[in-house]
Amino acid sequence: MENSFGGFLKQKRQENNLTQKELSKLLFVSESAVSKWEKDVAHPDISLLPKLSQILGVSEHELITASIDNKSREEKVQAKKWRVFSMSWSLFFYIAYGVALIPCFICNLAIDKTLSWFWIVVSALLLGFTFTSLPKLIKKHKLILIPLSMYLALCLLLGVCCIYTKGDWFWIPSLSVLVGLIIVFVPIYIARYDVFSKIKKFNDFVSVGIDFAVLNILLIVINVYTVTKGYADKWWYLDIAIPVVWGVYLALNILLSVRFLKINRFLKTSIILFLIDIFTYSLPPFIKVKDTALQKEIDSANVFKADFSNWQAEVTLENNIHLIICLTLLVLAAMFLVVGLIRYYTRKKDNKD
């Protein structure tokens, strides 16, 4: 049987060691009014509910429904525990940052009479701050601001280290990390934000195109750096990178185009497996590049030179394994092709009937 309002009010009043007279004084009503409430003859005015619930230590919802909302109370307890944990977490890292900075500041001044490697410590802790504490401080646009802040903090650390070591390598690691971030987050941004609504349908093509562009920029920067520093004696970007990167880019676009074909998924899978087989194992033997060493490696890695009677030589062993994989992909492609054709003609027959 459900509790009545009067019975619930009486129970909570007694639990708080209050008499009807004491409760009436706290609410500025007559004692007889409280007595009528507990007998369910009358009910308090709605304006008294906030004050009454506060005195009895219950919520207004619990007072109106005349029952204890255990689920709501548990949620409040858990929320309070989480707030305490979150504050403790933040406080721990703030103290840790201070404990790390102050000794480094003193030691750097005492030993070197100036601040030098101390700035590396500062930038490193700033990078750590973007991982541990900053996500809690940012309330809006976290998906954009947090990765951006982490990247900028990392660039600051790389820049300080580059200056400290008197190097000129800053652009290579910073661009490399940027390429990684673009590869990961660009598809997410296109899929999530309405500003990209017109190109969401072509998210994969756009993302691959952007990845291709930034990868080429990175390779050019690396090539310029290695040539100007004497680590490389030629512009390998034109001889090696362009053929390889463009080949991969075109292959990916061909594979992505398969999803637009109006055929069942088994036929699509068959086409994808077949294309992977061609691009990975069948085409490389026919690729010609200007770099002699690279061309020699390409020529040696040739599935058409497999020899199952010889598993001793390293090159032959690799070709044998590649041929097995190549044939396996062909068999799988054929299996999916057969199943896809059966489903296609079966469905076509059913539609006619």
GROMACS .gro file of C-alpha atoms in nm:
model
  353
    1MET     CA    1   0.000   0.000   0.000
    2GLU     CA    2   0.132   0.341  -0.094
    3ASN     CA    3   0.213   0.588   0.183
    4SER     CA    4  -0.022   0.882   0.227
    5PHE     CA    5   0.110   1.234   0.237
    6GLY     CA    6   0.006   1.270   0.601
    7GLY     CA    7   0.171   0.949   0.709
    8PHE     CA    8   0.492   1.037   0.525
    9LEU     CA    9   0.494   1.387   0.676
   10LYS     CA   10   0.446   1.248   1.027
   11GLN     CA   11   0.721   0.989   0.979
   12LYS     CA   12   0.975   1.246   0.860
   13ARG     CA   13   0.878   1.493   1.134
   14GLN     CA   14   0.938   1.230   1.400
   15GLU     CA   15   1.269   1.126   1.239
   16ASN     CA   16   1.383   1.488   1.273
   17ASN     CA   17   1.269   1.497   1.640
   18LEU     CA   18   1.017   1.772   1.578
   19THR     CA   19   0.676   1.815   1.740
   20GLN     CA   20   0.379   1.947   1.547
   21LYS     CA   21   0.413   2.273   1.739
   22GLU     CA   22   0.783   2.311   1.653
   23LEU     CA   23   0.719   2.237   1.286
   24SER     CA   24   0.433   2.487   1.274
   25LYS     CA   25   0.658   2.760   1.418
   26LEU     CA   26   0.925   2.692   1.157
   27LEU     CA   27   0.664   2.721   0.881
   28PHE     CA   28   0.475   3.014   1.042
   29VAL     CA   29   0.146   2.823   1.039
   30SER     CA   30  -0.084   2.703   1.317
   31GLU     CA   31  -0.032   2.374   1.498
   32SER     CA   32  -0.381   2.264   1.391
   33ALA     CA   33  -0.280   2.309   1.025
   34VAL     CA   34   0.010   2.063   1.070
   35SER     CA   35  -0.228   1.822   1.248
   36LYS     CA   36  -0.471   1.838   0.953
   37TRP     CA   37  -0.188   1.771   0.707
   38GLU     CA   38  -0.083   1.458   0.894
   39LYS     CA   39  -0.444   1.335   0.904
   40ASP     CA   40  -0.480   1.402   0.529
   41VAL     CA   41  -0.768   1.637   0.603
   42ALA     CA   42  -0.584   1.919   0.428
   43HIS     CA   43  -0.259   1.976   0.240
   44PRO     CA   44  -0.002   2.254   0.272
   45ASP     CA   45   0.007   2.540   0.026
   46ILE     CA   46   0.246   2.479  -0.264
   47SER     CA   47   0.453   2.780  -0.158
   48LEU     CA   48   0.541   2.597   0.166
   49LEU     CA   49   0.683   2.289  -0.006
   50PRO     CA   50   1.044   2.418  -0.055
   51LYS     CA   51   1.072   2.521   0.312
   52LEU     CA   52   0.899   2.203   0.436
   53SER     CA   53   1.122   1.973   0.227
   54GLN     CA   54   1.429   2.156   0.355
   55ILE     CA   55   1.325   2.113   0.718
   56LEU     CA   56   1.247   1.743   0.676
   57GLY     CA   57   1.562   1.670   0.470
   58VAL     CA   58   1.379   1.539   0.164
   59SER     CA   59   1.332   1.663  -0.191
   60GLU     CA   60   1.012   1.828  -0.309
   61HIS     CA   61   0.952   1.532  -0.539
   62GLU     CA   62   0.981   1.288  -0.247
   63LEU     CA   63   0.747   1.507  -0.038
   64ILE     CA   64   0.481   1.522  -0.310
   65THR     CA   65   0.498   1.151  -0.390
   66ALA     CA   66   0.521   1.061  -0.018
   67SER     CA   67   0.809   0.821  -0.082
   68ILE     CA   68   1.187   0.817  -0.075
   69ASP     CA   69   1.344   0.823  -0.422
   70ASN     CA   70   1.637   0.590  -0.357
   71LYS     CA   71   1.751   0.598  -0.719
   72SER     CA   72   1.770   0.976  -0.725
   73ARG     CA   73   1.952   0.982  -0.392
   74GLU     CA   74   2.201   0.723  -0.516
   75GLU     CA   75   2.262   0.930  -0.830
   76LYS     CA   76   2.328   1.238  -0.616
   77VAL     CA   77   2.570   1.041  -0.397
   78GLN     CA   78   2.754   0.911  -0.704
   79ALA     CA   79   2.761   1.259  -0.857
   80LYS     CA   80   2.909   1.398  -0.536
   81LYS     CA   81   3.172   1.122  -0.527
   82TRP     CA   82   3.261   1.197  -0.890
   83ARG     CA   83   3.296   1.570  -0.816
   84VAL     CA   84   3.525   1.493  -0.523
   85PHE     CA   85   3.731   1.254  -0.738
   86SER     CA   86   3.750   1.506  -1.023
   87MET     CA   87   3.863   1.785  -0.790
   88SER     CA   88   4.119   1.554  -0.629
   89TRP     CA   89   4.246   1.450  -0.972
   90SER     CA   90   4.294   1.812  -1.081
   91LEU     CA   91   4.450   1.913  -0.749
   92PHE     CA   92   4.695   1.621  -0.767
   93PHE     CA   93   4.826   1.727  -1.107
   94TYR     CA   94   4.843   2.097  -1.014
   95ILE     CA   95   5.055   2.006  -0.711
   96ALA     CA   96   5.266   1.767  -0.921
   97TYR     CA   97   5.331   2.040  -1.180
   98GLY     CA   98   5.437   2.280  -0.905
   99VAL     CA   99   5.659   2.019  -0.738
  100ALA     CA  100   5.827   1.952  -1.072
  101LEU     CA  101   5.873   2.315  -1.175
  102ILE     CA  102   6.010   2.469  -0.857
  103PRO     CA  103   6.311   2.231  -0.810
  104CYS     CA  104   6.394   2.249  -1.183
  105PHE     CA  105   6.383   2.630  -1.168
  106ILE     CA  106   6.616   2.641  -0.868
  107CYS     CA  107   6.857   2.375  -1.002
  108ASN     CA  108   6.884   2.535  -1.347
  109LEU     CA  109   6.965   2.875  -1.196
  110ALA     CA  110   7.204   2.730  -0.940
  111ILE     CA  111   7.400   2.514  -1.185
  112ASP     CA  112   7.394   2.712  -1.511
  113LYS     CA  113   7.337   3.062  -1.366
  114THR     CA  114   7.060   3.105  -1.623
  115LEU     CA  115   6.738   2.942  -1.738
  116SER     CA  116   6.810   2.701  -2.022
  117TRP     CA  117   6.680   2.343  -2.002
  118PHE     CA  118   6.415   2.466  -1.758
  119TRP     CA  119   6.206   2.580  -2.056
  120ILE     CA  120   6.207   2.223  -2.188
  121VAL     CA  121   6.057   2.113  -1.855
  122VAL     CA  122   5.796   2.391  -1.874
  123SER     CA  123   5.689   2.302  -2.228
  124ALA     CA  124   5.683   1.928  -2.143
  125LEU     CA  125   5.459   1.992  -1.841
  126LEU     CA  126   5.240   2.216  -2.055
  127LEU     CA  127   5.198   1.927  -2.299
  128GLY     CA  128   5.109   1.700  -2.006
  129PHE     CA  129   4.859   1.963  -1.887
  130THR     CA  130   4.673   1.944  -2.219
  131PHE     CA  131   4.623   1.570  -2.163
  132THR     CA  132   4.540   1.567  -1.791
  133SER     CA  133   4.370   1.892  -1.692
  134LEU     CA  134   4.274   2.094  -1.998
  135PRO     CA  135   3.991   1.860  -2.116
  136LYS     CA  136   3.809   1.934  -1.791
  137LEU     CA  137   3.843   2.311  -1.834
  138ILE     CA  138   3.717   2.322  -2.194
  139LYS     CA  139   3.338   2.306  -2.201
  140LYS     CA  140   3.256   2.360  -2.571
  141HIS     CA  141   3.405   2.243  -2.901
  142LYS     CA  142   3.627   1.989  -2.723
  143LEU     CA  143   3.673   1.782  -3.039
  144ILE     CA  144   3.846   2.079  -3.205
  145LEU     CA  145   4.012   2.266  -2.920
  146ILE     CA  146   4.166   1.974  -2.731
  147PRO     CA  147   4.355   1.817  -3.028
  148LEU     CA  148   4.458   2.165  -3.141
  149SER     CA  149   4.590   2.261  -2.797
  150MET     CA  150   4.777   1.931  -2.768
  151TYR     CA  151   4.938   1.983  -3.108
  152LEU     CA  152   5.038   2.342  -3.030
  153ALA     CA  153   5.186   2.232  -2.696
  154LEU     CA  154   5.380   1.957  -2.872
  155CYS     CA  155   5.508   2.207  -3.130
  156LEU     CA  156   5.618   2.434  -2.847
  157LEU     CA  157   5.809   2.146  -2.687
  158LEU     CA  158   5.970   2.053  -3.020
  159GLY     CA  159   6.059   2.417  -3.086
  160VAL     CA  160   6.220   2.464  -2.744
  161CYS     CA  161   6.416   2.138  -2.783
  162CYS     CA  162   6.524   2.241  -3.132
  163ILE     CA  163   6.650   2.578  -3.005
  164TYR     CA  164   6.823   2.418  -2.705
  165THR     CA  165   7.006   2.165  -2.927
  166LYS     CA  166   7.073   2.433  -3.192
  167GLY     CA  167   6.909   2.212  -3.452
  168ASP     CA  168   6.695   2.284  -3.756
  169TRP     CA  169   6.480   1.970  -3.758
  170PHE     CA  170   6.165   2.131  -3.611
  171TRP     CA  171   5.952   2.116  -3.927
  172ILE     CA  172   5.987   1.742  -3.990
  173PRO     CA  173   5.844   1.609  -3.658
  174SER     CA  174   5.585   1.885  -3.630
  175LEU     CA  175   5.455   1.821  -3.983
  176SER     CA  176   5.463   1.445  -3.925
  177VAL     CA  177   5.239   1.478  -3.619
  178LEU     CA  178   5.012   1.717  -3.810
  179VAL     CA  179   4.974   1.460  -4.091
  180GLY     CA  180   4.874   1.200  -3.831
  181LEU     CA  181   4.616   1.432  -3.675
  182ILE     CA  182   4.471   1.518  -4.015
  183ILE     CA  183   4.439   1.150  -4.108
  184VAL     CA  184   4.256   1.077  -3.781
  185PHE     CA  185   4.036   1.383  -3.731
  186VAL     CA  186   3.944   1.514  -4.078
  187PRO     CA  187   3.697   1.227  -4.149
  188ILE     CA  188   3.545   1.279  -3.801
  189TYR     CA  189   3.501   1.654  -3.856
  190ILE     CA  190   3.343   1.604  -4.198
  191ALA     CA  191   3.101   1.345  -4.059
  192ARG     CA  192   3.010   1.545  -3.748
  193TYR     CA  193   2.983   1.913  -3.841
  194ASP     CA  194   2.703   2.054  -4.054
  195VAL     CA  195   2.937   2.296  -4.227
  196PHE     CA  196   3.060   1.997  -4.429
  197SER     CA  197   2.709   1.871  -4.510
  198LYS     CA  198   2.758   1.905  -4.886
  199ILE     CA  199   3.060   1.677  -4.893
  200LYS     CA  200   2.960   1.423  -4.623
  201LYS     CA  201   2.854   1.179  -4.892
  202PHE     CA  202   3.208   1.188  -5.034
  203ASN     CA  203   3.381   1.192  -4.695
  204ASP     CA  204   3.614   0.907  -4.784
  205PHE     CA  205   3.728   1.062  -5.115
  206VAL     CA  206   3.778   1.407  -4.961
  207SER     CA  207   3.965   1.265  -4.661
  208VAL     CA  208   4.196   1.055  -4.879
  209GLY     CA  209   4.260   1.357  -5.103
  210ILE     CA  210   4.353   1.576  -4.807
  211ASP     CA  211   4.573   1.299  -4.665
  212PHE     CA  212   4.743   1.269  -5.004
  213ALA     CA  213   4.809   1.644  -5.021
  214VAL     CA  214   4.958   1.678  -4.671
  215LEU     CA  215   5.163   1.361  -4.717
  216ASN     CA  216   5.320   1.506  -5.031
  217ILE     CA  217   5.400   1.830  -4.847
  218LEU     CA  218   5.569   1.630  -4.572
  219LEU     CA  219   5.772   1.428  -4.822
  220ILE     CA  220   5.885   1.744  -5.003
  221VAL     CA  221   5.997   1.902  -4.674
  222ILE     CA  222   6.188   1.585  -4.580
  223ASN     CA  223   6.346   1.571  -4.925
  224VAL     CA  224   6.454   1.936  -4.909
  225TYR     CA  225   6.598   1.884  -4.561
  226THR     CA  226   6.792   1.567  -4.649
  227VAL     CA  227   6.937   1.721  -4.966
  228THR     CA  228   7.036   2.055  -4.811
  229LYS     CA  229   7.197   1.874  -4.517
  230GLY     CA  230   7.382   1.631  -4.740
  231TYR     CA  231   7.200   1.323  -4.614
  232ALA     CA  232   7.078   1.254  -4.967
  233ASP     CA  233   7.249   1.337  -5.294
  234LYS     CA  234   6.939   1.359  -5.513
  235TRP     CA  235   6.575   1.460  -5.521
  236TRP     CA  236   6.424   1.118  -5.446
  237TYR     CA  237   6.077   1.272  -5.418
  238LEU     CA  238   6.045   1.291  -5.797
  239ASP     CA  239   6.195   0.949  -5.865
  240ILE     CA  240   6.043   0.742  -5.585
  241ALA     CA  241   5.775   0.923  -5.384
  242ILE     CA  242   5.560   1.045  -5.671
  243PRO     CA  243   5.522   0.705  -5.844
  244VAL     CA  244   5.458   0.521  -5.517
  245VAL     CA  245   5.231   0.778  -5.350
  246TRP     CA  246   5.032   0.844  -5.667
  247GLY     CA  247   4.995   0.470  -5.722
  248VAL     CA  248   4.858   0.420  -5.370
  249TYR     CA  249   4.631   0.726  -5.405
  250LEU     CA  250   4.479   0.604  -5.733
  251ALA     CA  251   4.440   0.252  -5.595
  252LEU     CA  252   4.255   0.379  -5.287
  253ASN     CA  253   4.020   0.589  -5.498
  254ILE     CA  254   3.941   0.294  -5.722
  255LEU     CA  255   3.865   0.081  -5.415
  256LEU     CA  256   3.647   0.357  -5.266
  257SER     CA  257   3.455   0.389  -5.593
  258VAL     CA  258   3.332   0.031  -5.559
  259ARG     CA  259   3.081   0.136  -5.293
  260PHE     CA  260   2.885   0.338  -5.550
  261LEU     CA  261   2.822   0.033  -5.768
  262LYS     CA  262   2.459  -0.082  -5.753
  263ILE     CA  263   2.539  -0.446  -5.682
  264ASN     CA  264   2.515  -0.666  -5.375
  265ARG     CA  265   2.785  -0.670  -5.108
  266PHE     CA  266   2.921  -1.008  -5.215
  267LEU     CA  267   3.001  -0.878  -5.561
  268LYS     CA  268   3.154  -0.564  -5.410
  269THR     CA  269   3.372  -0.777  -5.182
  270SER     CA  270   3.482  -0.986  -5.479
  271ILE     CA  271   3.584  -0.674  -5.674
  272ILE     CA  272   3.772  -0.528  -5.374
  273LEU     CA  273   3.966  -0.852  -5.315
  274PHE     CA  274   4.052  -0.872  -5.683
  275LEU     CA  275   4.172  -0.510  -5.693
  276ILE     CA  276   4.381  -0.558  -5.377
  277ASP     CA  277   4.536  -0.863  -5.540
  278ILE     CA  278   4.623  -0.669  -5.856
  279PHE     CA  279   4.763  -0.358  -5.684
  280THR     CA  280   4.954  -0.546  -5.415
  281TYR     CA  281   5.103  -0.842  -5.600
  282SER     CA  282   5.041  -0.828  -5.974
  283LEU     CA  283   5.129  -0.469  -6.070
  284PRO     CA  284   5.459  -0.412  -5.875
  285PRO     CA  285   5.669  -0.629  -6.117
  286PHE     CA  286   5.568  -0.394  -6.400
  287ILE     CA  287   5.652  -0.073  -6.212
  288LYS     CA  288   5.959   0.111  -6.339
  289VAL     CA  289   6.133   0.384  -6.140
  290LYS     CA  290   6.452   0.582  -6.199
  291ASP     CA  291   6.612   0.479  -5.870
  292THR     CA  292   6.835   0.179  -5.949
  293ALA     CA  293   6.841   0.035  -5.597
  294LEU     CA  294   6.465   0.061  -5.559
  295GLN     CA  295   6.407  -0.088  -5.904
  296LYS     CA  296   6.628  -0.381  -5.809
  297GLU     CA  297   6.418  -0.447  -5.499
  298ILE     CA  298   6.096  -0.424  -5.701
  299ASP     CA  299   6.230  -0.666  -5.961
  300SER     CA  300   6.338  -0.915  -5.695
  301ALA     CA  301   5.997  -0.908  -5.525
  302ASN     CA  302   5.804  -1.073  -5.806
  303VAL     CA  303   5.531  -1.334  -5.758
  304PHE     CA  304   5.597  -1.454  -6.112
  305LYS     CA  305   5.943  -1.566  -5.997
  306ALA     CA  306   5.808  -1.789  -5.720
  307ASP     CA  307   5.956  -2.137  -5.701
  308PHE     CA  308   5.790  -2.382  -5.464
  309SER     CA  309   6.079  -2.624  -5.509
  310ASN     CA  310   6.312  -2.374  -5.342
  311TRP     CA  311   6.234  -2.242  -4.994
  312GLN     CA  312   6.591  -2.167  -4.889
  313ALA     CA  313   6.676  -1.836  -5.058
  314GLU     CA  314   6.529  -1.534  -4.882
  315VAL     CA  315   6.399  -1.367  -5.200
  316THR     CA  316   6.245  -1.691  -5.329
  317LEU     CA  317   6.085  -1.754  -4.989
  318GLU     CA  318   5.921  -1.408  -4.996
  319ASN     CA  319   5.799  -1.459  -5.352
  320ASN     CA  320   5.654  -1.799  -5.260
  321ILE     CA  321   5.466  -1.652  -4.964
  322HIS     CA  322   5.342  -1.360  -5.172
  323LEU     CA  323   5.220  -1.598  -5.442
  324ILE     CA  324   5.030  -1.803  -5.185
  325ILE     CA  325   4.862  -1.487  -5.055
  326CYS     CA  326   4.793  -1.376  -5.410
  327LEU     CA  327   4.627  -1.707  -5.499
  328THR     CA  328   4.430  -1.707  -5.173
  329LEU     CA  329   4.290  -1.362  -5.253
  330LEU     CA  330   4.196  -1.482  -5.601
  331VAL     CA  331   4.016  -1.787  -5.460
  332LEU     CA  332   3.827  -1.572  -5.208
  333ALA     CA  333   3.738  -1.324  -5.482
  334ALA     CA  334   3.606  -1.610  -5.697
  335MET     CA  335   3.400  -1.750  -5.406
  336PHE     CA  336   3.240  -1.413  -5.332
  337LEU     CA  337   3.181  -1.365  -5.706
  338VAL     CA  338   2.991  -1.695  -5.732
  339VAL     CA  339   2.781  -1.624  -5.422
  340GLY     CA  340   2.714  -1.268  -5.540
  341LEU     CA  341   2.602  -1.383  -5.886
  342ILE     CA  342   2.374  -1.649  -5.734
  343ARG     CA  343   2.211  -1.392  -5.505
  344TYR     CA  344   2.182  -1.144  -5.792
  345TYR     CA  345   2.004  -1.383  -6.029
  346THR     CA  346   1.791  -1.529  -5.749
  347ARG     CA  347   1.667  -1.186  -5.650
  348LYS     CA  348   1.615  -1.091  -6.013
  349LYS     CA  349   1.402  -1.405  -6.064
  350ASP     CA  350   1.201  -1.336  -5.748
  351ASN     CA  351   1.126  -0.980  -5.864
  352LYS     CA  352   0.994  -1.112  -6.195
  353ASP     CA  353   0.766  -1.358  -6.018
   0.00000   0.00000   0.00000
